[in-house]
Coordinates of C-alpha atoms in Angstrom, one line a residue:
Chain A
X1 CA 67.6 -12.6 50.7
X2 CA 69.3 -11.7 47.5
X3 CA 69.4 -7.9 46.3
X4 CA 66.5 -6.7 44.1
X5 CA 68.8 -5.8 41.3
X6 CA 68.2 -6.9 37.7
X7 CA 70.9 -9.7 37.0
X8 CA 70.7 -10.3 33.1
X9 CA 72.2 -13.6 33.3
X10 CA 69.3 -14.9 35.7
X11 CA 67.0 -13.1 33.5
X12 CA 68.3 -14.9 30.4
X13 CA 68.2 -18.6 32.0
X14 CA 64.7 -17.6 33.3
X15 CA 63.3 -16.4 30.1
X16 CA 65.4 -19.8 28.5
X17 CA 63.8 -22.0 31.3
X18 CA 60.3 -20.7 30.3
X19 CA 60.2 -21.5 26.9
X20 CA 61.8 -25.3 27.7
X21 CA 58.5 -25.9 30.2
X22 CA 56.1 -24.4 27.1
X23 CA 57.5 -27.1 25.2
X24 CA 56.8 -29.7 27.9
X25 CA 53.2 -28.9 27.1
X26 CA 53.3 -28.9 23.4
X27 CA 54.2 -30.7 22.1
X28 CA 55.7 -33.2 24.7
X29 CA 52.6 -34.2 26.7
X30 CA 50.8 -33.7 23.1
X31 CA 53.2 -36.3 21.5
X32 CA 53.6 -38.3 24.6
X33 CA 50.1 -38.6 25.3
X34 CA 48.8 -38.8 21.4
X35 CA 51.2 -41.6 21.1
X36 CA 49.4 -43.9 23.6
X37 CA 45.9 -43.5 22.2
X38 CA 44.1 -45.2 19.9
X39 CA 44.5 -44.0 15.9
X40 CA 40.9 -42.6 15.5
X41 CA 41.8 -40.3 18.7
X42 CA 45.1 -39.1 18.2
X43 CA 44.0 -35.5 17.3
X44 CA 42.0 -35.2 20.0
X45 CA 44.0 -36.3 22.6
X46 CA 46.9 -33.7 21.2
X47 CA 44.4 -30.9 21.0
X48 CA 43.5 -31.1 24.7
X49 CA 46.9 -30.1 25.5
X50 CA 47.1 -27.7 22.7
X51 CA 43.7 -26.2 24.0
X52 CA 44.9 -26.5 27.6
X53 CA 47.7 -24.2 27.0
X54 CA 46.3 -21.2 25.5
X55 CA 43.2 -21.4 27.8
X56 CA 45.2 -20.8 30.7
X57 CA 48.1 -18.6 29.2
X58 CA 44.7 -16.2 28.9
X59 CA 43.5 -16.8 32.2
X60 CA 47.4 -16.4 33.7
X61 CA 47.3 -12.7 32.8
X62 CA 44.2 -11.4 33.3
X63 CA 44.1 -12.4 37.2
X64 CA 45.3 -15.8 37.3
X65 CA 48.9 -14.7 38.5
X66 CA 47.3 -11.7 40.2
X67 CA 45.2 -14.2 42.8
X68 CA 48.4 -16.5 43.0
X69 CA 51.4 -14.4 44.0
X70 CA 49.3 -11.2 44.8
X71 CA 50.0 -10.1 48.5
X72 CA 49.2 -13.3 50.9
X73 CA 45.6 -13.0 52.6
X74 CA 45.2 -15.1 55.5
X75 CA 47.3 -18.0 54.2
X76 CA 44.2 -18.6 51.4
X77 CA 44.7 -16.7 48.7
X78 CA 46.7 -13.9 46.8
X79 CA 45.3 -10.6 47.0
X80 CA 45.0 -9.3 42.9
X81 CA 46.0 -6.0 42.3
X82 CA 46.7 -5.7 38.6
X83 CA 43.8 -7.3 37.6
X84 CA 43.9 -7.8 33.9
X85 CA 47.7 -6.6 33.8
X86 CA 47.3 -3.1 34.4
X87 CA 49.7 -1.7 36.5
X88 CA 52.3 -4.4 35.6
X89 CA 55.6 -2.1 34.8
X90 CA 58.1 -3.5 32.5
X91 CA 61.2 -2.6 34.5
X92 CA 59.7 -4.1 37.9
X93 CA 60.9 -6.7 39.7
X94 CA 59.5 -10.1 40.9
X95 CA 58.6 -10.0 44.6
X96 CA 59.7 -13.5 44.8
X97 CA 62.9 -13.5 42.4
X98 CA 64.3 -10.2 43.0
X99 CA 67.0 -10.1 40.8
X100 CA 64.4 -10.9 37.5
X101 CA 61.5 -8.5 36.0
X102 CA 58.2 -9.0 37.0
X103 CA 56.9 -10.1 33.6
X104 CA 59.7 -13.2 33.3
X105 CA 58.5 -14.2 36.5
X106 CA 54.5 -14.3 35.6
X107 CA 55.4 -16.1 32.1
X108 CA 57.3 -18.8 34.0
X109 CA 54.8 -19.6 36.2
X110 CA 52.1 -19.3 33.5
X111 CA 53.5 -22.4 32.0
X112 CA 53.5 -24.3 35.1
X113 CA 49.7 -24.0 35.5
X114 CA 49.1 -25.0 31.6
X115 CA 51.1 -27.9 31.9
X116 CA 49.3 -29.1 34.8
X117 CA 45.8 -28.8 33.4
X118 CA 47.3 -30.5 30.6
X119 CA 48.6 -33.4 32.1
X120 CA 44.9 -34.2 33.5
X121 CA 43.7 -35.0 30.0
X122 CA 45.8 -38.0 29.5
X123 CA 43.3 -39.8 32.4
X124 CA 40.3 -38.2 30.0
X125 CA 41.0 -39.1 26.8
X126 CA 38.8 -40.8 24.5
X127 CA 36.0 -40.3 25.7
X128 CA 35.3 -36.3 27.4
X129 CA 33.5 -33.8 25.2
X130 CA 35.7 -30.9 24.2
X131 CA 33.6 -28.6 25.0
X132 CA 33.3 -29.4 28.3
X133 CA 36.8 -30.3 28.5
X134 CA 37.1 -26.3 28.1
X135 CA 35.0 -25.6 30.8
X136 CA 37.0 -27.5 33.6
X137 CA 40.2 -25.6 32.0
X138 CA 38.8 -22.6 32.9
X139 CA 36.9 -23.5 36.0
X140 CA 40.1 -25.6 37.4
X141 CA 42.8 -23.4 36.7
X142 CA 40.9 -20.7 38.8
X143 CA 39.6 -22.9 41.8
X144 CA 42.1 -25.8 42.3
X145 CA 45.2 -24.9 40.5
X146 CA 45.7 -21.0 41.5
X147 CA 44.8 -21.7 45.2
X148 CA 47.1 -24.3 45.8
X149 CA 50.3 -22.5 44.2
X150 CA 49.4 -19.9 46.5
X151 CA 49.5 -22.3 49.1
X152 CA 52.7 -23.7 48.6
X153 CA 54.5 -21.3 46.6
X154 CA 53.0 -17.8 46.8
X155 CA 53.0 -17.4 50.5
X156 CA 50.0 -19.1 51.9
X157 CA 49.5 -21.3 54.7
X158 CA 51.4 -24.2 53.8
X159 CA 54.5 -22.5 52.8
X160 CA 54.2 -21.0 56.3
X161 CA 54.0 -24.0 57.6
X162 CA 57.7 -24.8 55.6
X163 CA 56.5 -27.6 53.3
X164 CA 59.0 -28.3 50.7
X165 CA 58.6 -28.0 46.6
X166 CA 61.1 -26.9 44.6
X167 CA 59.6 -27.1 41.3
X168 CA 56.1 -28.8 41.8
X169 CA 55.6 -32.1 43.2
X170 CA 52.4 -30.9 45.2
X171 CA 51.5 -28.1 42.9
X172 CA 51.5 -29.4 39.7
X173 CA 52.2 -33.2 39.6
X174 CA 49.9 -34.7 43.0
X175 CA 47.1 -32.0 42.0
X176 CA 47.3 -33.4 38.7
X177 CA 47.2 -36.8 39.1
X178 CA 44.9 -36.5 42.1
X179 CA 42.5 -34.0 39.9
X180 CA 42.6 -36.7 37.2
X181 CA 41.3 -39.8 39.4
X182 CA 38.4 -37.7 40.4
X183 CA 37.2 -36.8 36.7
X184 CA 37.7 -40.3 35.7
X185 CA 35.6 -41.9 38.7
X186 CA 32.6 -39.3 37.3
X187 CA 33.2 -39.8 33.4
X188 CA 33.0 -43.9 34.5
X189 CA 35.2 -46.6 31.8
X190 CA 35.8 -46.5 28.2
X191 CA 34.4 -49.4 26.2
X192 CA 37.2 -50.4 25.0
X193 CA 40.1 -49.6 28.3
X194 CA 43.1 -51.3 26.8
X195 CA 45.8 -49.2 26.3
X196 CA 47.6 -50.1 22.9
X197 CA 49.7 -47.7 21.9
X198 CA 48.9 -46.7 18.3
X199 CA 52.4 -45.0 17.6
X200 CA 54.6 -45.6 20.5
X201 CA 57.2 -43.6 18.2
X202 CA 55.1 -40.2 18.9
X203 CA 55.4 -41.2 22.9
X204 CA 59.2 -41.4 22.5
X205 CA 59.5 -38.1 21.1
X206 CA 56.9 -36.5 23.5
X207 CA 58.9 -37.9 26.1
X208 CA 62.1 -37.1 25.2
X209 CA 61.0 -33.7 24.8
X210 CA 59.3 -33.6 28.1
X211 CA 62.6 -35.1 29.9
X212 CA 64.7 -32.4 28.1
X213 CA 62.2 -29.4 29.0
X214 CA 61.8 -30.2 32.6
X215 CA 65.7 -28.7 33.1
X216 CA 63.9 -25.8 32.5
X217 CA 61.5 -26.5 34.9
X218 CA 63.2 -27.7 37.5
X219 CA 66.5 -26.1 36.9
X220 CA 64.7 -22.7 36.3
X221 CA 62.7 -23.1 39.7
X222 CA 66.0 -22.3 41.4
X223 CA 64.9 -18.5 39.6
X224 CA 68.6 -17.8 39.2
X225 CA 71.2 -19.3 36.8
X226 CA 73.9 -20.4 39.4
X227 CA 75.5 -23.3 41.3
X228 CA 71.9 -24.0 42.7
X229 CA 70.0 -23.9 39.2
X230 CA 73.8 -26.3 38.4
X231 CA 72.7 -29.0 41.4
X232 CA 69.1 -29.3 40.2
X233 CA 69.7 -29.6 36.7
X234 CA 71.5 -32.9 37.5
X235 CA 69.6 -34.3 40.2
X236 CA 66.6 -33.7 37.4
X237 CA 68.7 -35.8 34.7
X238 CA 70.0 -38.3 37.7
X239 CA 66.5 -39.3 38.8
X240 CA 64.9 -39.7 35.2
X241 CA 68.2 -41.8 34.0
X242 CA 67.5 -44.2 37.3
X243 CA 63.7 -44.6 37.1
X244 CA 64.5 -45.4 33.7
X245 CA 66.7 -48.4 34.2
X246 CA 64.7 -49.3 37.5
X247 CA 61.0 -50.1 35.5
X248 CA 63.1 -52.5 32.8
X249 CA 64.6 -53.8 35.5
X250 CA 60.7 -54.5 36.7
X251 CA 59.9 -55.2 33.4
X252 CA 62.6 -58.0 33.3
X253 CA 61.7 -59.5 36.8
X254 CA 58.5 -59.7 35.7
X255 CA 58.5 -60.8 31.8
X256 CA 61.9 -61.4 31.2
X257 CA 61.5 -58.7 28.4
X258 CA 62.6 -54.7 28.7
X259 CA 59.5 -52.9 27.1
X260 CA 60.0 -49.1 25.0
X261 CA 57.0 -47.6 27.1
X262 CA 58.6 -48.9 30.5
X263 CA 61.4 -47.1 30.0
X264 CA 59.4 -44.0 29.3
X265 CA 57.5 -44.6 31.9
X266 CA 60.0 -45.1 34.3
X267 CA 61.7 -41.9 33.0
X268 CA 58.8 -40.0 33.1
X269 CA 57.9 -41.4 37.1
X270 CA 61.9 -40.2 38.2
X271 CA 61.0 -37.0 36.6
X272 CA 57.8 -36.5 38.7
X273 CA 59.6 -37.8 41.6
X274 CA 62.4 -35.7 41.7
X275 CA 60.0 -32.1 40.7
X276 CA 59.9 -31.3 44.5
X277 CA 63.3 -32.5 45.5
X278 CA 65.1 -30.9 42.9
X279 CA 66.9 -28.2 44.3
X280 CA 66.9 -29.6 48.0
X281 CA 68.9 -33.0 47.9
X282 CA 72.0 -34.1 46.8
X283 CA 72.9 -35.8 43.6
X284 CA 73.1 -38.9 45.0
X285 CA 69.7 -39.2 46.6
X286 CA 68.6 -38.3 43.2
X287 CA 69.2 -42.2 42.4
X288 CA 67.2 -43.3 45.4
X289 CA 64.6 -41.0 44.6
X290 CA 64.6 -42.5 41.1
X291 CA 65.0 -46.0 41.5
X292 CA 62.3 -46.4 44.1
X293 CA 59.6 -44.3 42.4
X294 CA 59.6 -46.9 39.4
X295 CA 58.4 -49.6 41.5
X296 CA 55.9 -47.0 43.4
X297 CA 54.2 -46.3 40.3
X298 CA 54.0 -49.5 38.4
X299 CA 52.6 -51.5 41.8
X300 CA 50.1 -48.6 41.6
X301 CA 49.4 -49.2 38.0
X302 CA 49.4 -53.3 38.0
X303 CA 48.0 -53.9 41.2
X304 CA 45.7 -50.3 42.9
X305 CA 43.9 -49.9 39.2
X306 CA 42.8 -52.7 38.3
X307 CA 41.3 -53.4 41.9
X308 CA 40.1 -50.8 42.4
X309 CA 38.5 -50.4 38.8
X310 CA 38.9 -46.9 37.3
X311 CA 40.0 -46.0 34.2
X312 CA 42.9 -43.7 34.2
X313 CA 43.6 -44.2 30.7
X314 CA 47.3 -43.2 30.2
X315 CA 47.9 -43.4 34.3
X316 CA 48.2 -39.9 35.1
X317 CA 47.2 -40.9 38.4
X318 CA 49.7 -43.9 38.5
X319 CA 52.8 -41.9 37.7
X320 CA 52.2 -38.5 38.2
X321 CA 50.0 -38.6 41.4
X322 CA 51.8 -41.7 43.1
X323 CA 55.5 -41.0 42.1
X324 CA 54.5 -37.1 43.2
X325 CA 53.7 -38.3 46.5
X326 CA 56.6 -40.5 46.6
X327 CA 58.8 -37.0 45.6
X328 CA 57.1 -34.9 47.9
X329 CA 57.9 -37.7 51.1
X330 CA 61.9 -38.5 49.5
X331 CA 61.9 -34.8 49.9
X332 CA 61.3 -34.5 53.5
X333 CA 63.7 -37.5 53.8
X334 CA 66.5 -35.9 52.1
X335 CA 66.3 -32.2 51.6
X336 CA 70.6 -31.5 52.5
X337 CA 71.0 -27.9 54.4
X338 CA 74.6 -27.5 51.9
X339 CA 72.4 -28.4 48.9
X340 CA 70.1 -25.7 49.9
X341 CA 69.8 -23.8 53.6
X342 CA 65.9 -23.6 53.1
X343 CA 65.6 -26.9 53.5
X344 CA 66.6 -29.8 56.4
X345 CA 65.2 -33.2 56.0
X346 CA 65.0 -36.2 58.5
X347 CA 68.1 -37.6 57.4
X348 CA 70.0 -34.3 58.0
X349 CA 68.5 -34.0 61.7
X350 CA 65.2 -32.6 60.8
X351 CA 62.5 -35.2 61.4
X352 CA 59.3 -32.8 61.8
X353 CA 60.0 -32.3 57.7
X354 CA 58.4 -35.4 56.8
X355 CA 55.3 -34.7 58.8
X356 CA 55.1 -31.5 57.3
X357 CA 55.5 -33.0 53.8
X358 CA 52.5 -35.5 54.6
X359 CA 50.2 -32.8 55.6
X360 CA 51.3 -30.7 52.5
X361 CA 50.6 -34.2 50.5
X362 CA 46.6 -34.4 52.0
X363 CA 45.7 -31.2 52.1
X364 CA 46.7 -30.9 48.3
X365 CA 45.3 -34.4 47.8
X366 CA 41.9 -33.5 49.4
X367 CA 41.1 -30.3 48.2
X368 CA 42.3 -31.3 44.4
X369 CA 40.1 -34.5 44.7
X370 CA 36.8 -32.8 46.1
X371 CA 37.1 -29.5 44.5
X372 CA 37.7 -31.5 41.1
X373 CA 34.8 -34.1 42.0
X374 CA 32.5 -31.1 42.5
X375 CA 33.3 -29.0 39.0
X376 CA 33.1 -32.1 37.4
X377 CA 29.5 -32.8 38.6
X378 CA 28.2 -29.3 37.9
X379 CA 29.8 -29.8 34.0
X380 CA 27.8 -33.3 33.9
X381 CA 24.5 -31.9 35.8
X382 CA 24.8 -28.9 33.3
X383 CA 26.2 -29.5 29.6
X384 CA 27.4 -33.3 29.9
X385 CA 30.9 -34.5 30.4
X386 CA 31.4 -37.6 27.8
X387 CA 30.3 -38.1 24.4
X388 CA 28.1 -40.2 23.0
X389 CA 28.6 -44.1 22.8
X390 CA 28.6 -43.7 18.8
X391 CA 31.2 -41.0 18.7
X392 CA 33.6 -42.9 21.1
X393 CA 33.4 -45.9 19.5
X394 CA 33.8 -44.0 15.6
X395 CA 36.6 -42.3 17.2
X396 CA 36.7 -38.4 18.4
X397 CA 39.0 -37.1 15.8
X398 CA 36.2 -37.7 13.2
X399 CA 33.2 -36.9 15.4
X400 CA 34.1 -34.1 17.5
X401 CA 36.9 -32.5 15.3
X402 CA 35.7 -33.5 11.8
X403 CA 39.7 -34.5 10.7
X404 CA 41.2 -37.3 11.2
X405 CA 44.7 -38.6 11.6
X406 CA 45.6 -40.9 9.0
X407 CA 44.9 -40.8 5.3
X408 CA 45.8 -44.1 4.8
Chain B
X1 CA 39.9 -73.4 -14.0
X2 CA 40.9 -72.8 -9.9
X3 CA 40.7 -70.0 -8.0
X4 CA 44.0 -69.9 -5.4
X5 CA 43.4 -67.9 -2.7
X6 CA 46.7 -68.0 -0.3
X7 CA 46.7 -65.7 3.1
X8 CA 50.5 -65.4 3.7
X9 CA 52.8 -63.0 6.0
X10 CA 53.3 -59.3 4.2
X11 CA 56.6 -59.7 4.3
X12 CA 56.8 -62.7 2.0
X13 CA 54.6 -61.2 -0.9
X14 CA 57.9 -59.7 -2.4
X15 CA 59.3 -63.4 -2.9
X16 CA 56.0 -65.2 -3.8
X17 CA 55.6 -62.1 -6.3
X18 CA 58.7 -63.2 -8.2
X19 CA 58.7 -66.5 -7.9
X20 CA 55.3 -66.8 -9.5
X21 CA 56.0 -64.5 -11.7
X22 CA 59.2 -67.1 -12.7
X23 CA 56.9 -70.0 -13.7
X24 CA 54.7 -67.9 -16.4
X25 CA 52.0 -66.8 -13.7
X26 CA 51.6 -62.9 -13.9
X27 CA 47.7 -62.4 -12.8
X28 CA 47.8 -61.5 -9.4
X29 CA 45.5 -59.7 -7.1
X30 CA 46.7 -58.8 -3.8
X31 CA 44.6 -57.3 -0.2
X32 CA 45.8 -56.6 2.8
X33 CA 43.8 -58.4 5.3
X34 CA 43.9 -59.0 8.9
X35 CA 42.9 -62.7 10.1
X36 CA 43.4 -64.7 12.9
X37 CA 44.4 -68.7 13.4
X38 CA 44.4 -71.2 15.4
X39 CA 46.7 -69.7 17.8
X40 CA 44.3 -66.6 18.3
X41 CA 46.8 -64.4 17.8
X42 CA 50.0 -63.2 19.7
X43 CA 50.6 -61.2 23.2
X44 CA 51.8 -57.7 23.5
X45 CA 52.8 -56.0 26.9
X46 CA 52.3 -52.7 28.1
X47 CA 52.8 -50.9 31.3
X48 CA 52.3 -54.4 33.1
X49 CA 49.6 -55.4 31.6
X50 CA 49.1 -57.9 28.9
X51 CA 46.7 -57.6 25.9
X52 CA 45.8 -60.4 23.0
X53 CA 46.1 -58.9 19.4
X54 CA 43.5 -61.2 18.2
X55 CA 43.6 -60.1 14.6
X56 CA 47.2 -59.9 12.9
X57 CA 48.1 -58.0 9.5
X58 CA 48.3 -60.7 6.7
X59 CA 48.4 -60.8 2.8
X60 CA 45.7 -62.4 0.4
X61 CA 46.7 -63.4 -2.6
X62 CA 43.7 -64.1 -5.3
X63 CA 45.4 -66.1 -8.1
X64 CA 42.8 -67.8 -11.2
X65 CA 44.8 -70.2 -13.2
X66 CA 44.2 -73.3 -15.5
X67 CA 43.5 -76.3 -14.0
X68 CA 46.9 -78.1 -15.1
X69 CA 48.7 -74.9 -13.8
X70 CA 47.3 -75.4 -10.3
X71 CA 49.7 -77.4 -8.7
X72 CA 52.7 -75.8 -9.8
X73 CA 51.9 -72.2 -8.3
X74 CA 50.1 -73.8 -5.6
X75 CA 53.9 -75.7 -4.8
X76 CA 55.8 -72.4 -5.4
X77 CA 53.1 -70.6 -3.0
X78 CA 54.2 -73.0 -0.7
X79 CA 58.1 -73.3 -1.2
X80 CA 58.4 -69.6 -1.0
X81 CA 55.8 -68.2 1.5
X82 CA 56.9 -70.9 4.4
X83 CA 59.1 -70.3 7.6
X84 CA 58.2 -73.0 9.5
X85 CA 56.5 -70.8 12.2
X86 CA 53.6 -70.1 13.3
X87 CA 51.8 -67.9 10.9
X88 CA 52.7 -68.8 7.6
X89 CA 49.4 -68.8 6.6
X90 CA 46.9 -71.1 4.5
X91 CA 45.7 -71.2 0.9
X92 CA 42.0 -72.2 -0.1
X93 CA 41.7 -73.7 -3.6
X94 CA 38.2 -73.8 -5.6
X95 CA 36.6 -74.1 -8.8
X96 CA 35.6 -71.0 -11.0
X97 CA 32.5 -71.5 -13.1
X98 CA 33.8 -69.1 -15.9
X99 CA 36.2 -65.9 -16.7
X100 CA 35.0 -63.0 -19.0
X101 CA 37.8 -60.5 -20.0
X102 CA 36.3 -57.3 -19.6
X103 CA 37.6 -55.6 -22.4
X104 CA 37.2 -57.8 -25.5
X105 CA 34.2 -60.1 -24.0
X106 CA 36.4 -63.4 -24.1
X107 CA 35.0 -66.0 -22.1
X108 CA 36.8 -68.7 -20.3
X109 CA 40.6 -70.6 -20.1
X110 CA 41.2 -68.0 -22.9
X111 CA 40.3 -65.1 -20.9
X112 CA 42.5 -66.1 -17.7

C-alpha cells in the first residue's frame, strides 16, 4: 500500500480524470444517444441524461458515497458516517487512494454512478414518462447502483472474493445494460421500433466525446497519474480503435458496405469491453479484447433481440451489457501480474479468476435485473411508467417538454 | 392553358430553374414533397438491421403555361431534370379552366 501522503500530481490527473467522465454523460451519451432517436424526441432523449446527472450528483453527497465506500458491513453495504457531508474535512485523505483528498475521490466516483443511470435511458427512450423516469434515478441509484459498487469496489463481498474491475465493467456497464433489459421488458415495444437515426452527425460527436472521456475514466481508475494510469490509457484507446475496425469488418461480411454507426458501435462495444480490463492486461490483449467484443455485441443485437422480442431501443443491453460481460470474462483471461500485481488471470497461471469473474458477472446480473424489475413495477403500479399512445406518437419533445427540436 | 406539374429530385431544381427560366418561362411554384414510386423506395442499414424508407424527399414543380408553350417546357423539364436512374421523377399535365391575376382582376391567357 502506497503512503497516505497528498501527491499533487495524482490529485491533478484525478481532479482532470473527473471532469473527462462528467463529459461522458453530457453531453456524450446526450449527443450519442439524441443522435439515434427520432426528430420529435431528440430533446427528450438528451434531457434524460441531462436529468440523470444532477439527480444523482445530489444524491452522491448527501449519503450516496457515504453508503458506498463508508466502512464495509458484512460484505453488503457501506456503513455512512457523514451523512449529508458533514464531517467530510477538506485536507483528508481517500481511504481507498491515499495519496488524493477525500473530496476528489467522492467527485470521481459521483460521476461514475451518473453515467451509469444515464446510459439506462438509451433502452427507454421514446416512450417513458419523465416524471417517472426521475423516480427510478432516484430509487436506482440508492438500491441497485450504490450496493453493487460497494460490492465490487468499496469493500464488500465480491471484492473479498477478488473479482476483477478496474474501471467498471460489472459496476457500471453489465448493471446498466442488465438494468435496461429489465425496464424495457415492463414498459413493453414502441409503435414504431425502428431505429433510424435522425442526425447520425450528433451520434458521432457524442461518441467521439465519450471515446475521449473514458481516458479519464479508465485511465483515472488507476487513482494515480503514473506508469499504471500510462498502461490503461492505451489499452482504453487500443481496444476502442479494434472493435472499431472489427464491426466494419462485420458490416462488410455481411453487406459488403462499412456503415458510420457500426463503427461507433464497434468503438463504443471495445470501450465497454476493455472498462474492467483496463489497468490489468497488457496492451496487446487489448486487441483481442476489442476485436472479439464487436462480433459479441452485434450477434446479440441481430440475432438474441429480435428473437427474443424486446425493445432495447438504442441496445444498451446489446453493447453495454453483452460486451461488459465479454470484458468482465477477457479479464479473468488475461489480467498480467507485471501489468498489475492485484491481478493474475488464467492465461498467467491463475485459472480460479475466470470463475470468480462469472460469479461477479451473475450476482451483478441478477440482483440488477430483479431489483430493477421490482422498482419498475412499483413506478407502473403507482404513477405509470410510459406515456400515452398520442404523446409517443406526436413525439415527447412537444408533449412532455413543450419545445421542440427543429424549427424548420 | 396546362397546368405542368413535374415531381423531380431536389437536387435538379437549380438546373430546371434556369433552364426554364432560358426559354421565357418565369412563373414557377415550387414544394418540397416526399413521394414514393414504383420502386417503394430505397434501403438503409443500421446496426444489422435493414429498414425501407418508403417515402423519399422530392421536388414539385407547379408550372401554368399557354397551351402552345406546353411542349417546349415540358421537353426542357425533361432534358434537364433526367439522370437516367431511378428516381427522376414524373410530370402530370392537365387543363386549367381559367387564371385570375389577383391584383388587377385579369382573367385568363392574359393573366398567366
Amino acid at each position: 500500500m502506497v503512503d497516505a501522503v497528498l501527491n499533487s500530481g495524482d490529485t491533478a490527473w484525478m481532479l482532470i480524470s473527473t471532469a473527462l467522465v462528467m463529459l461522458m454523460t453530457i453531453p456524450g451519451v446526450a449527443l450519442f444517444y439524441g443522435g439515434l432517436t427520432k426528430k420529435q424526441n431528440v430533446l427528450n432523449t438528451m434531457f434524460l441524461s441531462l436529468i440523470a446527472f444532477a439527480i444523482t450528483s445530489i444524491i452522491w453527497i448527501l449519503y450516496g458515497y457515504q453508503f458506498t465506500f463508508g466502512q464495509d458491513i458484512m460484505g453488503i453495504i457501506g456503513n455512512p458516517a457523514n451523512l449529508l457531508f458533514n464531517g467530510i474535512q477538506v485536507d483528508a485523505l481517500a481511504t481507498l487512494a491515499p495519496t488524493i483528498p477525500a473530496t476528489v475521490y467522492i467527485a470521481f466516483q459521483m460521476t461514475f454512478a451518473a453515467i451509469t443511470i444515464a446510459l439506462i435511458s438509451g433502452a427507454i427512450v421514446e416512450r417513458m414518462k419523465f416524471s417517472s423516469w426521475m423516480v427510478f434515478i432516484v430509487l436506482w441509484v440508492s438500491l441497485v447502483y450504490v450496493p453493487i459498487a460497494h460490492w465490487v469496489w468499496g469493500g464488500g463481498f465480491l471484492a473479498q472474493l477478488g473479482a476483477l474491475d478496474f474501471a467498471g465493467g460489472t459496476v457500471v456497464h453489465i448493471n446498466a445494460g442488465v438494468a435496461a433489459l429489465a425496464l424495457v421488458i415492463l414498459l413493453g415495444k414502441r409503435k414504431d421500433i425502428s431505429l433510424l437515426p435522425h442526425q447520425l452527425g450528433y451520434s458521432v460527436l457524442g461518441a467521439a466525446l465519450l471515446w475521449f472521456g473514458w481516458f479519464g475514466f479508465n485511465a483515472g481508475s488507476a487513482l494515480s497519474a503514473g506508469g499504471l494510469a500510462g498502461s490503461a490509457f492505451l489499452a482504453t484507446n487500443t481496444a476502442a480503435a479494434a472493435g472499431l475496425i472489427s464491426w466494419i469488418i462485420i458490416d462488410y461480411v455481411k453487406t459488403g458496405k462499412p456503415t458510420l454507426l457500426g463503427a461507433l458501435s464497434g468503438a463504443i462495444a471495445g470501450l465497454v469491453a476493455i472498462t474492467p480490463a483496463a489497468g490489468f492486461v497488457t496492451v496487446q490483449a487489448a486487441v483481442i479484447i476489442g476485436l472479439v467484443t464487436s462480433l459479441v455485441s452485434y450477434l446479440g443485437i441481430s440475432y438474441l433481440k429480435p428473437r427474443l422480442g424486446y425493445d432495447d431501443a438504442l441496445d444498451v443491453f446489446g453493447i453495454h451489457g453483452l460486451s461488459g460481460i465479454w470484458g468482465a470474462l477477457a479479464t479473468g483471461l488475461f489480467a498480467a501480474p507485471f501489468i498489475n500485481s492485484l491481478g493474475t488471470g488464467l492465461f498467467y497461471g491463475n485459472p480460479g479468476q475466470v470463475m470468480v469473474q462469472a460469479i461477479a458477472i451473475v450476482v451483478v446480473m441478477g440482483y440488477s435485473f430483479v431489483v430493477t424489475l421490482i422498482l419498475g413495477k412499483i413506478i407502473d403500479w403507482t404513477i405509470g411508467l410510459r406515456v400515452e399512445v398520442k404523446e409517443e406518437v406526436e413525439g415527447l419533445d412537444t408533449n412532455l417538454h413543450e419545445e421542440s427540436g427543429y424549427r424548420i | 392553358m396546362k397546368e405542368i406539374l413535374a415531381i423531380i429530385r431536389p437536387n435538379k431544381l437549380d438546373d430546371v430553374k434556369d433552364a426554364l427560366e432560358k426559354i421565357g418561362c418565369h412563373g414557377i411554384t415550387v414544394a418540397e414533397v416526399k413521394g414514393r414510386g414504383r420502386q417503394l423506395g430505397i434501403t438503409e442499414s443500421y446496426r444489422g438491421s435493414d429498414y425501407r424508407i418508403d417515402l423519399l424527399p422530392k421536388t414539385r414543380l407547379e408550372i401554368i403555361v399557354k397551351d402552345q408553350d406546353a411542349e417546349e417546357v415540358i421537353e426542357t423539364i425533361v432534358k434537364t431534370a433526367a439522370t437516367g436512374d431511378i428516381g427522376d421523377g414524373k410530370i402530370f399535365i392537365s387543363p386549367v379552366e381559367d387564371v385570375v391575376r389577383i391584383r388587377t382582376g385579369e382573367r385568363g391567357e392574359k393573366a398567366v
